[in-house]
């Protein structure tokens, strides 16, 4: 039996105001071909199918069109879990219908815990694989809020809640393991030690919710994770992996090789884990430095030879705002570069000679947490805002969850 693990599609994602629809469609078309070429039996999508809880009609059309095309391949089962970007109600709405086509959707933690346990049968009708399909675990799924608890207490309760959720599966999968049937778990979370990029939103609060590889029961033969966009193993454990996003979602991912993970089980044993490269269709390039350095690097950019023209982010370090910077840089650009995303970063001398503080000149360079912190500093000066930030982030997370 062969299983393909992918995650973090973020259909509907924009880079600033620019659509990524064509790149996503190229990936989905490639994935359909790969399912047949690699003789995939089971497809696992580990969360963040959409970039928004209210996906556009275009994103929804891409999603449903893909699921229809899967049924024309050799892939017999599809497992989809909800991520922190996904709306539980949007994902779950067609799940009863899609189940008739062997598409299993777990948008959020169901009322009946065992609904997350999905046996997969071989062509002979025998159970050959079990998947514990765990979606993104929201606070309400794993802990009860306690008034007045500290950030540290909340962190411990979240981690304990995640640990308890995964370990509840142990009693339900004992019989399968005794029969030599492999068990795969999914997850959409932030594992401690993971290497992130600019495009991930924080899960839980700051470092809250970080879990180590030993959190997961040893009964799981493989753990298919989503949320982190750089493909990687967790704590050097080969069987616990993030597949990463299929296309670069931010300029910080410009040098990442995108991939899916292909697993092969033979006689109940995990025989092979393959990192299968996803072909790129648009190159994202990041250039940093002062004006002379940026111009020099921009001139040296070579044509990546992808299907679509390159996009380049310029992070210019400057002492004063340059109003005609875009016009200056376009003079040194290439025909294969379609767009320049320009960030002017103003330098201020710090109180010591050892440091410089960079101040972003555009509000779009800041995330909501940074804007809130800057507002606090403007109103009250340099104070310790850790508790206030914790409260702010909890309210923000609650509002995001309320949208579902």
mmCIF file of C-alpha atoms in Angstrom:
data_model
loop_
_atom_site.group_PDB
_atom_site.id
_atom_site.type_symbol
_atom_site.label_atom_id
_atom_site.label_comp_id
_atom_site.label_asym_id
_atom_site.label_seq_id
_atom_site.Cartn_x
_atom_site.Cartn_y
_atom_site.Cartn_z
ATOM 1 C CA UNK A 1 0.000 0.000 0.000
ATOM 2 C CA UNK A 2 1.292 3.460 -0.913
ATOM 3 C CA UNK A 3 0.255 6.680 0.809
ATOM 4 C CA UNK A 4 0.925 10.258 -0.285
ATOM 5 C CA UNK A 5 1.140 12.957 2.406
ATOM 6 C CA UNK A 6 0.612 16.606 1.471
ATOM 7 C CA UNK A 7 -0.571 19.678 3.390
ATOM 8 C CA UNK A 8 -0.913 23.442 3.514
ATOM 9 C CA UNK A 9 -2.305 24.093 0.058
ATOM 10 C CA UNK A 10 -3.782 27.452 1.085
ATOM 11 C CA UNK A 11 -6.031 27.640 -1.950
ATOM 12 C CA UNK A 12 -7.047 31.259 -2.505
ATOM 13 C CA UNK A 13 -3.761 32.563 -1.106
ATOM 14 C CA UNK A 14 -2.563 35.934 -2.392
ATOM 15 C CA UNK A 15 0.861 37.481 -2.208
ATOM 16 C CA UNK A 16 -0.249 40.961 -1.233
ATOM 17 C CA UNK A 17 -2.970 41.656 -3.837
ATOM 18 C CA UNK A 18 -1.778 39.127 -6.402
ATOM 19 C CA UNK A 19 -3.526 35.792 -6.982
ATOM 20 C CA UNK A 20 -1.711 32.426 -6.923
ATOM 21 C CA UNK A 21 -4.514 30.537 -8.689
ATOM 22 C CA UNK A 22 -2.477 29.403 -11.688
ATOM 23 C CA UNK A 23 0.349 28.060 -9.535
ATOM 24 C CA UNK A 24 -2.080 26.150 -7.347
ATOM 25 C CA UNK A 25 -3.842 24.687 -10.381
ATOM 26 C CA UNK A 26 -0.547 23.522 -11.842
ATOM 27 C CA UNK A 27 0.194 21.750 -8.548
ATOM 28 C CA UNK A 28 -3.223 20.094 -8.410
ATOM 29 C CA UNK A 29 -2.900 18.903 -12.017
ATOM 30 C CA UNK A 30 0.574 17.544 -11.240
ATOM 31 C CA UNK A 31 -0.738 15.777 -8.137
ATOM 32 C CA UNK A 32 -3.475 14.022 -10.119
ATOM 33 C CA UNK A 33 -0.863 12.676 -12.535
ATOM 34 C CA UNK A 34 1.428 11.683 -9.640
ATOM 35 C CA UNK A 35 -1.280 9.648 -7.917
ATOM 36 C CA UNK A 36 -1.422 7.384 -10.971
ATOM 37 C CA UNK A 37 2.269 7.416 -11.848
ATOM 38 C CA UNK A 38 3.272 6.455 -8.284
ATOM 39 C CA UNK A 39 0.348 4.021 -7.806
ATOM 40 C CA UNK A 40 -0.935 5.833 -4.714
ATOM 41 C CA UNK A 41 -3.683 4.075 -2.753
ATOM 42 C CA UNK A 42 -4.365 6.708 -0.071
ATOM 43 C CA UNK A 43 -4.019 10.498 -0.167
ATOM 44 C CA UNK A 44 -3.667 12.427 3.120
ATOM 45 C CA UNK A 45 -4.111 16.210 3.161
ATOM 46 C CA UNK A 46 -2.986 17.453 6.585
ATOM 47 C CA UNK A 47 -4.888 20.703 6.917
ATOM 48 C CA UNK A 48 -5.032 24.281 5.614
ATOM 49 C CA UNK A 49 -6.667 23.318 2.358
ATOM 50 C CA UNK A 50 -7.856 26.911 2.094
ATOM 51 C CA UNK A 51 -6.145 30.135 3.080
ATOM 52 C CA UNK A 52 -9.327 31.561 4.558
ATOM 53 C CA UNK A 53 -12.307 30.329 6.514
ATOM 54 C CA UNK A 54 -14.433 31.923 3.785
ATOM 55 C CA UNK A 55 -12.751 30.689 0.594
ATOM 56 C CA UNK A 56 -13.514 32.288 -2.756
ATOM 57 C CA UNK A 57 -15.635 30.543 -5.372
ATOM 58 C CA UNK A 58 -12.464 29.997 -7.402
ATOM 59 C CA UNK A 59 -10.742 28.237 -4.497
ATOM 60 C CA UNK A 60 -13.803 26.071 -3.834
ATOM 61 C CA UNK A 61 -14.042 25.149 -7.511
ATOM 62 C CA UNK A 62 -10.380 24.093 -7.540
ATOM 63 C CA UNK A 63 -10.927 21.943 -4.452
ATOM 64 C CA UNK A 64 -14.038 20.126 -5.639
ATOM 65 C CA UNK A 65 -12.711 19.729 -9.172
ATOM 66 C CA UNK A 66 -9.600 18.081 -7.740
ATOM 67 C CA UNK A 67 -11.621 15.656 -5.607
ATOM 68 C CA UNK A 68 -13.680 14.667 -8.637
ATOM 69 C CA UNK A 69 -10.534 13.998 -10.688
ATOM 70 C CA UNK A 70 -9.070 11.838 -7.916
ATOM 71 C CA UNK A 71 -11.828 9.303 -8.546
ATOM 72 C CA UNK A 72 -10.448 8.809 -12.071
ATOM 73 C CA UNK A 73 -7.082 7.724 -10.620
ATOM 74 C CA UNK A 74 -5.933 4.582 -8.836
ATOM 75 C CA UNK A 75 -6.179 6.398 -5.472
ATOM 76 C CA UNK A 76 -8.959 4.699 -3.520
ATOM 77 C CA UNK A 77 -9.206 6.813 -0.343
ATOM 78 C CA UNK A 78 -8.718 10.477 0.534
ATOM 79 C CA UNK A 79 -8.285 11.714 4.119
ATOM 80 C CA UNK A 80 -8.698 15.461 4.743
ATOM 81 C CA UNK A 81 -8.295 17.195 8.099
ATOM 82 C CA UNK A 82 -8.998 20.820 8.960
ATOM 83 C CA UNK A 83 -6.184 23.250 9.711
ATOM 84 C CA UNK A 84 -6.182 26.502 11.640
ATOM 85 C CA UNK A 85 -6.984 28.446 8.447
ATOM 86 C CA UNK A 86 -9.904 26.200 7.522
ATOM 87 C CA UNK A 87 -13.504 26.686 8.554
ATOM 88 C CA UNK A 88 -14.825 23.536 10.197
ATOM 89 C CA UNK A 89 -18.307 24.140 8.818
ATOM 90 C CA UNK A 90 -17.055 24.781 5.266
ATOM 91 C CA UNK A 91 -15.030 21.561 5.208
ATOM 92 C CA UNK A 92 -17.645 19.429 6.945
ATOM 93 C CA UNK A 93 -20.657 20.632 4.923
ATOM 94 C CA UNK A 94 -20.329 18.029 2.117
ATOM 95 C CA UNK A 95 -18.641 15.297 4.164
ATOM 96 C CA UNK A 96 -21.638 12.913 4.247
ATOM 97 C CA UNK A 97 -21.917 13.067 0.468
ATOM 98 C CA UNK A 98 -18.163 12.840 -0.121
ATOM 99 C CA UNK A 99 -17.886 9.799 2.143
ATOM 100 C CA UNK A 100 -19.746 7.804 -0.524
ATOM 101 C CA UNK A 101 -16.761 8.524 -2.778
ATOM 102 C CA UNK A 102 -14.289 7.425 -0.061
ATOM 103 C CA UNK A 103 -13.333 10.995 0.767
ATOM 104 C CA UNK A 104 -13.150 11.234 4.565
ATOM 105 C CA UNK A 105 -13.268 14.729 6.067
ATOM 106 C CA UNK A 106 -12.513 15.591 9.686
ATOM 107 C CA UNK A 107 -12.856 19.369 9.749
ATOM 108 C CA UNK A 108 -12.734 19.609 13.538
ATOM 109 C CA UNK A 109 -12.783 17.283 16.520
ATOM 110 C CA UNK A 110 -16.090 15.359 16.258
ATOM 111 C CA UNK A 111 -18.440 14.774 19.170
ATOM 112 C CA UNK A 112 -17.756 11.056 18.906
ATOM 113 C CA UNK A 113 -14.008 10.609 19.412
ATOM 114 C CA UNK A 114 -13.763 7.380 17.409
ATOM 115 C CA UNK A 115 -14.995 9.097 14.239
ATOM 116 C CA UNK A 116 -11.373 10.211 13.861
ATOM 117 C CA UNK A 117 -10.341 6.550 13.433
ATOM 118 C CA UNK A 118 -10.627 5.564 9.775
ATOM 119 C CA UNK A 119 -9.880 1.940 8.725
ATOM 120 C CA UNK A 120 -8.628 1.617 5.147
ATOM 121 C CA UNK A 121 -9.356 -1.607 3.297
ATOM 122 C CA UNK A 122 -7.292 -3.273 0.608
ATOM 123 C CA UNK A 123 -8.857 -4.421 -2.711
ATOM 124 C CA UNK A 124 -9.836 -7.683 -1.031
ATOM 125 C CA UNK A 125 -11.906 -5.892 1.596
ATOM 126 C CA UNK A 126 -9.471 -6.553 4.429
ATOM 127 C CA UNK A 127 -8.355 -3.740 6.751
ATOM 128 C CA UNK A 128 -4.787 -2.946 5.711
ATOM 129 C CA UNK A 129 -4.247 0.467 7.322
ATOM 130 C CA UNK A 130 -5.776 2.637 10.049
ATOM 131 C CA UNK A 131 -5.617 6.419 10.060
ATOM 132 C CA UNK A 132 -6.187 8.459 13.215
ATOM 133 C CA UNK A 133 -7.279 11.669 11.499
ATOM 134 C CA UNK A 134 -6.620 14.407 14.066
ATOM 135 C CA UNK A 135 -7.444 17.940 12.858
ATOM 136 C CA UNK A 136 -6.167 21.230 14.264
ATOM 137 C CA UNK A 137 -6.936 21.124 17.980
ATOM 138 C CA UNK A 138 -8.543 24.343 19.148
ATOM 139 C CA UNK A 139 -8.492 25.447 22.762
ATOM 140 C CA UNK A 140 -12.081 24.381 23.281
ATOM 141 C CA UNK A 141 -11.163 20.862 22.137
ATOM 142 C CA UNK A 142 -8.366 20.240 24.614
ATOM 143 C CA UNK A 143 -8.737 22.435 27.698
ATOM 144 C CA UNK A 144 -11.107 24.449 29.849
ATOM 145 C CA UNK A 145 -10.255 28.116 30.378
ATOM 146 C CA UNK A 146 -9.473 28.981 33.973
ATOM 147 C CA UNK A 147 -9.864 32.636 35.004
ATOM 148 C CA UNK A 148 -6.624 34.182 36.198
ATOM 149 C CA UNK A 149 -4.292 31.473 34.927
ATOM 150 C CA UNK A 150 -0.825 32.627 33.911
ATOM 151 C CA UNK A 151 0.688 32.231 30.450
ATOM 152 C CA UNK A 152 2.872 29.399 31.735
ATOM 153 C CA UNK A 153 -0.103 27.573 33.247
ATOM 154 C CA UNK A 154 -2.037 27.947 30.025
ATOM 155 C CA UNK A 155 0.902 26.599 28.021
ATOM 156 C CA UNK A 156 1.145 23.517 30.214
ATOM 157 C CA UNK A 157 -2.596 22.898 29.964
ATOM 158 C CA UNK A 158 -2.542 23.163 26.165
ATOM 159 C CA UNK A 159 0.389 20.770 25.846
ATOM 160 C CA UNK A 160 -1.232 18.346 28.266
ATOM 161 C CA UNK A 161 -4.478 18.578 26.306
ATOM 162 C CA UNK A 162 -2.721 17.730 23.034
ATOM 163 C CA UNK A 163 -0.875 14.876 24.716
ATOM 164 C CA UNK A 164 -4.107 13.477 26.189
ATOM 165 C CA UNK A 165 -5.922 13.689 22.841
ATOM 166 C CA UNK A 166 -3.329 11.626 20.977
ATOM 167 C CA UNK A 167 -2.921 9.114 23.765
ATOM 168 C CA UNK A 168 -6.666 8.424 23.828
ATOM 169 C CA UNK A 169 -6.154 6.563 20.553
ATOM 170 C CA UNK A 170 -3.973 3.921 22.173
ATOM 171 C CA UNK A 171 -6.810 1.826 23.568
ATOM 172 C CA UNK A 172 -8.670 1.947 20.256
ATOM 173 C CA UNK A 173 -5.771 0.841 18.047
ATOM 174 C CA UNK A 174 -4.329 -1.935 20.228
ATOM 175 C CA UNK A 175 -6.233 -4.641 18.372
ATOM 176 C CA UNK A 176 -5.095 -3.332 14.988
ATOM 177 C CA UNK A 177 -1.465 -3.266 16.077
ATOM 178 C CA UNK A 178 -1.741 -6.789 17.474
ATOM 179 C CA UNK A 179 -2.985 -7.910 14.065
ATOM 180 C CA UNK A 180 0.030 -6.311 12.358
ATOM 181 C CA UNK A 181 -1.995 -3.479 10.804
ATOM 182 C CA UNK A 182 -0.052 -0.197 10.557
ATOM 183 C CA UNK A 183 -1.482 2.998 12.041
ATOM 184 C CA UNK A 184 -0.908 6.530 10.745
ATOM 185 C CA UNK A 185 -1.827 9.670 12.703
ATOM 186 C CA UNK A 186 -2.293 13.177 11.361
ATOM 187 C CA UNK A 187 -1.915 16.552 13.006
ATOM 188 C CA UNK A 188 -1.946 20.271 12.318
ATOM 189 C CA UNK A 189 0.241 21.876 14.952
ATOM 190 C CA UNK A 190 3.608 23.431 15.733
ATOM 191 C CA UNK A 191 6.194 20.909 16.851
ATOM 192 C CA UNK A 192 9.071 22.191 18.982
ATOM 193 C CA UNK A 193 12.248 22.769 17.005
ATOM 194 C CA UNK A 194 10.474 23.197 13.665
ATOM 195 C CA UNK A 195 11.914 25.672 11.188
ATOM 196 C CA UNK A 196 9.225 28.159 10.210
ATOM 197 C CA UNK A 197 8.839 30.717 7.437
ATOM 198 C CA UNK A 198 7.141 34.109 7.201
ATOM 199 C CA UNK A 199 3.891 32.670 5.897
ATOM 200 C CA UNK A 200 2.776 30.649 8.936
ATOM 201 C CA UNK A 201 0.417 32.234 11.405
ATOM 202 C CA UNK A 202 1.063 31.378 15.021
ATOM 203 C CA UNK A 203 -0.813 28.391 16.318
ATOM 204 C CA UNK A 204 -2.024 28.926 19.856
ATOM 205 C CA UNK A 205 -0.064 31.727 21.549
ATOM 206 C CA UNK A 206 3.630 32.367 20.964
ATOM 207 C CA UNK A 207 5.333 29.145 22.008
ATOM 208 C CA UNK A 208 2.144 27.708 23.432
ATOM 209 C CA UNK A 209 1.149 24.457 21.819
ATOM 210 C CA UNK A 210 4.695 23.519 20.866
ATOM 211 C CA UNK A 211 4.981 19.783 21.239
ATOM 212 C CA UNK A 212 7.984 17.492 21.145
ATOM 213 C CA UNK A 213 8.223 14.338 19.068
ATOM 214 C CA UNK A 214 7.876 12.126 22.134
ATOM 215 C CA UNK A 215 4.359 13.479 22.672
ATOM 216 C CA UNK A 216 3.012 11.017 20.130
ATOM 217 C CA UNK A 217 2.352 7.402 21.121
ATOM 218 C CA UNK A 218 4.863 4.883 19.786
ATOM 219 C CA UNK A 219 2.029 2.878 18.287
ATOM 220 C CA UNK A 220 1.881 5.293 15.351
ATOM 221 C CA UNK A 221 3.968 4.056 12.407
ATOM 222 C CA UNK A 222 3.939 7.484 10.751
ATOM 223 C CA UNK A 223 2.641 10.939 11.702
ATOM 224 C CA UNK A 224 1.587 13.211 8.847
ATOM 225 C CA UNK A 225 1.768 16.828 9.977
ATOM 226 C CA UNK A 226 0.670 20.141 8.545
ATOM 227 C CA UNK A 227 1.066 23.831 9.438
ATOM 228 C CA UNK A 228 4.816 24.345 8.942
ATOM 229 C CA UNK A 229 5.545 25.268 5.333
ATOM 230 C CA UNK A 230 9.150 24.081 5.206
ATOM 231 C CA UNK A 231 9.337 20.306 4.634
ATOM 232 C CA UNK A 232 11.154 18.669 7.553
ATOM 233 C CA UNK A 233 11.369 15.911 10.125
ATOM 234 C CA UNK A 234 10.491 16.561 13.775
ATOM 235 C CA UNK A 235 13.375 16.118 16.211
ATOM 236 C CA UNK A 236 15.230 14.012 13.604
ATOM 237 C CA UNK A 237 12.504 11.359 13.802
ATOM 238 C CA UNK A 238 12.058 10.083 10.261
ATOM 239 C CA UNK A 239 8.478 8.922 10.826
ATOM 240 C CA UNK A 240 7.208 12.319 12.050
ATOM 241 C CA UNK A 241 7.181 14.818 9.187
ATOM 242 C CA UNK A 242 5.850 18.020 7.752
ATOM 243 C CA UNK A 243 5.346 17.703 4.009
ATOM 244 C CA UNK A 244 5.430 21.503 3.715
ATOM 245 C CA UNK A 245 3.393 23.658 1.353
ATOM 246 C CA UNK A 246 3.359 22.678 -2.349
ATOM 247 C CA UNK A 247 4.193 26.198 -3.566
ATOM 248 C CA UNK A 248 6.267 28.916 -1.842
ATOM 249 C CA UNK A 249 3.778 31.066 0.072
ATOM 250 C CA UNK A 250 6.219 33.807 1.043
ATOM 251 C CA UNK A 251 9.595 35.118 -0.081
ATOM 252 C CA UNK A 252 11.213 33.470 2.950
ATOM 253 C CA UNK A 253 10.522 30.129 1.242
ATOM 254 C CA UNK A 254 12.294 31.119 -1.968
ATOM 255 C CA UNK A 255 15.090 28.587 -1.551
ATOM 256 C CA UNK A 256 12.965 25.697 -0.296
ATOM 257 C CA UNK A 257 12.511 22.600 -2.415
ATOM 258 C CA UNK A 258 8.814 21.772 -2.312
ATOM 259 C CA UNK A 259 7.762 18.177 -1.925
ATOM 260 C CA UNK A 260 5.185 15.601 -0.993
ATOM 261 C CA UNK A 261 5.948 12.512 1.093
ATOM 262 C CA UNK A 262 5.281 9.038 -0.322
ATOM 263 C CA UNK A 263 5.080 6.099 2.095
ATOM 264 C CA UNK A 264 5.189 2.464 1.112
ATOM 265 C CA UNK A 265 3.969 -0.286 3.428
ATOM 266 C CA UNK A 266 4.735 -3.936 2.708
ATOM 267 C CA UNK A 267 3.181 -6.651 4.869
ATOM 268 C CA UNK A 268 2.282 -4.086 7.519
ATOM 269 C CA UNK A 269 5.790 -2.611 7.748
ATOM 270 C CA UNK A 270 6.832 0.884 6.682
ATOM 271 C CA UNK A 271 9.356 -0.065 4.021
ATOM 272 C CA UNK A 272 10.115 3.310 2.457
ATOM 273 C CA UNK A 273 9.669 7.063 3.032
ATOM 274 C CA UNK A 274 10.337 9.079 -0.110
ATOM 275 C CA UNK A 275 10.624 12.855 -0.406
ATOM 276 C CA UNK A 276 9.082 13.420 -3.837
ATOM 277 C CA UNK A 277 9.874 16.819 -5.327
ATOM 278 C CA UNK A 278 7.103 19.102 -6.586
ATOM 279 C CA UNK A 279 8.119 20.944 -9.774
ATOM 280 C CA UNK A 280 8.216 24.730 -9.355
ATOM 281 C CA UNK A 281 6.278 27.014 -11.674
ATOM 282 C CA UNK A 282 7.162 30.476 -10.312
ATOM 283 C CA UNK A 283 10.359 31.592 -8.605
ATOM 284 C CA UNK A 284 10.160 33.922 -5.610
ATOM 285 C CA UNK A 285 13.401 35.813 -5.046
ATOM 286 C CA UNK A 286 14.440 37.938 -2.054
ATOM 287 C CA UNK A 287 17.176 40.592 -2.299
ATOM 288 C CA UNK A 288 18.493 42.558 0.692
ATOM 289 C CA UNK A 289 20.992 45.376 1.170
ATOM 290 C CA UNK A 290 21.645 49.034 0.478
ATOM 291 C CA UNK A 291 20.844 50.577 -2.906
ATOM 292 C CA UNK A 292 24.135 49.692 -4.597
ATOM 293 C CA UNK A 293 24.013 46.120 -3.278
ATOM 294 C CA UNK A 294 20.391 45.656 -4.354
ATOM 295 C CA UNK A 295 21.071 46.938 -7.871
ATOM 296 C CA UNK A 296 24.104 44.674 -8.220
ATOM 297 C CA UNK A 297 22.191 41.597 -7.026
ATOM 298 C CA UNK A 298 19.184 42.460 -9.193
ATOM 299 C CA UNK A 299 21.366 42.629 -12.300
ATOM 300 C CA UNK A 300 22.849 39.214 -11.490
ATOM 301 C CA UNK A 301 19.501 37.422 -11.182
ATOM 302 C CA UNK A 302 19.307 34.656 -13.770
ATOM 303 C CA UNK A 303 16.211 33.311 -15.509
ATOM 304 C CA UNK A 304 14.944 30.336 -13.445
ATOM 305 C CA UNK A 305 13.161 29.007 -16.527
ATOM 306 C CA UNK A 306 9.804 28.445 -14.807
ATOM 307 C CA UNK A 307 6.356 28.557 -16.393
ATOM 308 C CA UNK A 308 5.538 31.963 -14.942
ATOM 309 C CA UNK A 309 7.687 35.097 -14.588
ATOM 310 C CA UNK A 310 9.610 35.574 -11.360
ATOM 311 C CA UNK A 311 8.515 37.822 -8.495
ATOM 312 C CA UNK A 312 11.226 39.636 -6.556
ATOM 313 C CA UNK A 313 11.053 41.137 -3.072
ATOM 314 C CA UNK A 314 13.469 44.004 -2.444
ATOM 315 C CA UNK A 315 14.393 44.772 1.169
ATOM 316 C CA UNK A 316 16.274 48.039 0.865
ATOM 317 C CA UNK A 317 18.184 49.379 3.863
ATOM 318 C CA UNK A 318 18.124 53.159 3.661
ATOM 319 C CA UNK A 319 18.668 56.242 5.808
ATOM 320 C CA UNK A 320 15.907 58.169 4.035
ATOM 321 C CA UNK A 321 12.815 57.221 2.055
ATOM 322 C CA UNK A 322 13.426 57.066 -1.710
ATOM 323 C CA UNK A 323 10.226 58.120 -3.530
ATOM 324 C CA UNK A 324 11.239 56.973 -7.033
ATOM 325 C CA UNK A 325 12.849 53.709 -5.949
ATOM 326 C CA UNK A 326 10.604 51.485 -8.066
ATOM 327 C CA UNK A 327 11.472 53.422 -11.234
ATOM 328 C CA UNK A 328 15.181 53.196 -10.439
ATOM 329 C CA UNK A 329 15.059 49.456 -9.852
ATOM 330 C CA UNK A 330 12.997 48.704 -12.960
ATOM 331 C CA UNK A 331 15.849 50.104 -15.043
ATOM 332 C CA UNK A 332 18.034 47.250 -13.781
ATOM 333 C CA UNK A 333 15.385 44.530 -13.891
ATOM 334 C CA UNK A 334 14.990 41.683 -16.423
ATOM 335 C CA UNK A 335 12.223 40.641 -18.807
ATOM 336 C CA UNK A 336 11.640 37.415 -16.863
ATOM 337 C CA UNK A 337 10.847 39.401 -13.691
ATOM 338 C CA UNK A 338 7.160 40.284 -13.628
ATOM 339 C CA UNK A 339 6.815 42.163 -10.335
ATOM 340 C CA UNK A 340 8.949 43.880 -7.727
ATOM 341 C CA UNK A 341 7.729 43.917 -4.116
ATOM 342 C CA UNK A 342 9.653 46.768 -2.529
ATOM 343 C CA UNK A 343 10.286 47.219 1.210
ATOM 344 C CA UNK A 344 12.217 50.267 2.324
ATOM 345 C CA UNK A 345 13.692 49.656 5.769
ATOM 346 C CA UNK A 346 14.845 52.809 7.495
ATOM 347 C CA UNK A 347 17.921 52.633 9.695
ATOM 348 C CA UNK A 348 18.105 54.433 13.016
ATOM 349 C CA UNK A 349 21.281 54.711 15.066
ATOM 350 C CA UNK A 350 20.865 52.831 18.311
ATOM 351 C CA UNK A 351 22.104 53.928 21.703
ATOM 352 C CA UNK A 352 25.084 51.585 21.371
ATOM 353 C CA UNK A 353 27.421 51.161 18.430
ATOM 354 C CA UNK A 354 26.919 47.385 18.422
ATOM 355 C CA UNK A 355 23.285 47.491 17.351
ATOM 356 C CA UNK A 356 20.973 49.018 14.782
ATOM 357 C CA UNK A 357 17.221 48.937 14.867
ATOM 358 C CA UNK A 358 15.372 48.485 11.593
ATOM 359 C CA UNK A 359 11.949 50.074 11.339
ATOM 360 C CA UNK A 360 9.624 48.837 8.605
ATOM 361 C CA UNK A 361 8.132 51.757 6.682
ATOM 362 C CA UNK A 362 5.007 49.889 5.599
ATOM 363 C CA UNK A 363 2.210 48.662 7.836
ATOM 364 C CA UNK A 364 1.873 45.570 5.622
ATOM 365 C CA UNK A 365 5.280 44.406 6.892
ATOM 366 C CA UNK A 366 3.858 43.925 10.407
ATOM 367 C CA UNK A 367 1.599 41.199 11.729
ATOM 368 C CA UNK A 368 -1.313 42.067 14.074
ATOM 369 C CA UNK A 369 0.689 41.167 17.183
ATOM 370 C CA UNK A 370 3.493 43.555 16.200
ATOM 371 C CA UNK A 371 1.020 46.369 15.521
ATOM 372 C CA UNK A 372 -0.581 45.825 18.930
ATOM 373 C CA UNK A 373 2.821 45.852 20.647
ATOM 374 C CA UNK A 374 3.891 49.029 18.868
ATOM 375 C CA UNK A 375 0.629 50.679 19.945
ATOM 376 C CA UNK A 376 1.279 49.681 23.563
ATOM 377 C CA UNK A 377 4.795 51.090 23.371
ATOM 378 C CA UNK A 378 3.524 54.331 21.862
ATOM 379 C CA UNK A 379 0.967 54.766 24.630
ATOM 380 C CA UNK A 380 2.844 53.479 27.679
ATOM 381 C CA UNK A 381 6.532 53.332 26.738
ATOM 382 C CA UNK A 382 8.936 50.422 27.129
ATOM 383 C CA UNK A 383 7.268 48.135 29.645
ATOM 384 C CA UNK A 384 6.781 44.392 30.103
ATOM 385 C CA UNK A 385 3.670 43.590 28.086
ATOM 386 C CA UNK A 386 3.926 39.777 28.236
ATOM 387 C CA UNK A 387 0.703 39.285 30.195
ATOM 388 C CA UNK A 388 -1.171 41.855 28.106
ATOM 389 C CA UNK A 389 0.081 40.194 24.905
ATOM 390 C CA UNK A 390 -1.051 36.821 26.212
ATOM 391 C CA UNK A 391 -4.555 38.196 26.819
ATOM 392 C CA UNK A 392 -4.602 39.908 23.417
ATOM 393 C CA UNK A 393 -3.567 36.719 21.622
ATOM 394 C CA UNK A 394 -6.160 34.660 23.462
ATOM 395 C CA UNK A 395 -8.891 37.108 22.419
ATOM 396 C CA UNK A 396 -7.593 37.067 18.829
ATOM 397 C CA UNK A 397 -7.595 33.266 18.759
ATOM 398 C CA UNK A 398 -11.111 33.191 20.223
ATOM 399 C CA UNK A 399 -12.374 35.556 17.502
ATOM 400 C CA UNK A 400 -10.792 33.413 14.777
ATOM 401 C CA UNK A 401 -12.408 30.281 16.198
ATOM 402 C CA UNK A 402 -15.748 32.088 16.543
ATOM 403 C CA UNK A 403 -15.806 32.565 12.764
ATOM 404 C CA UNK A 404 -16.394 28.830 12.457
#
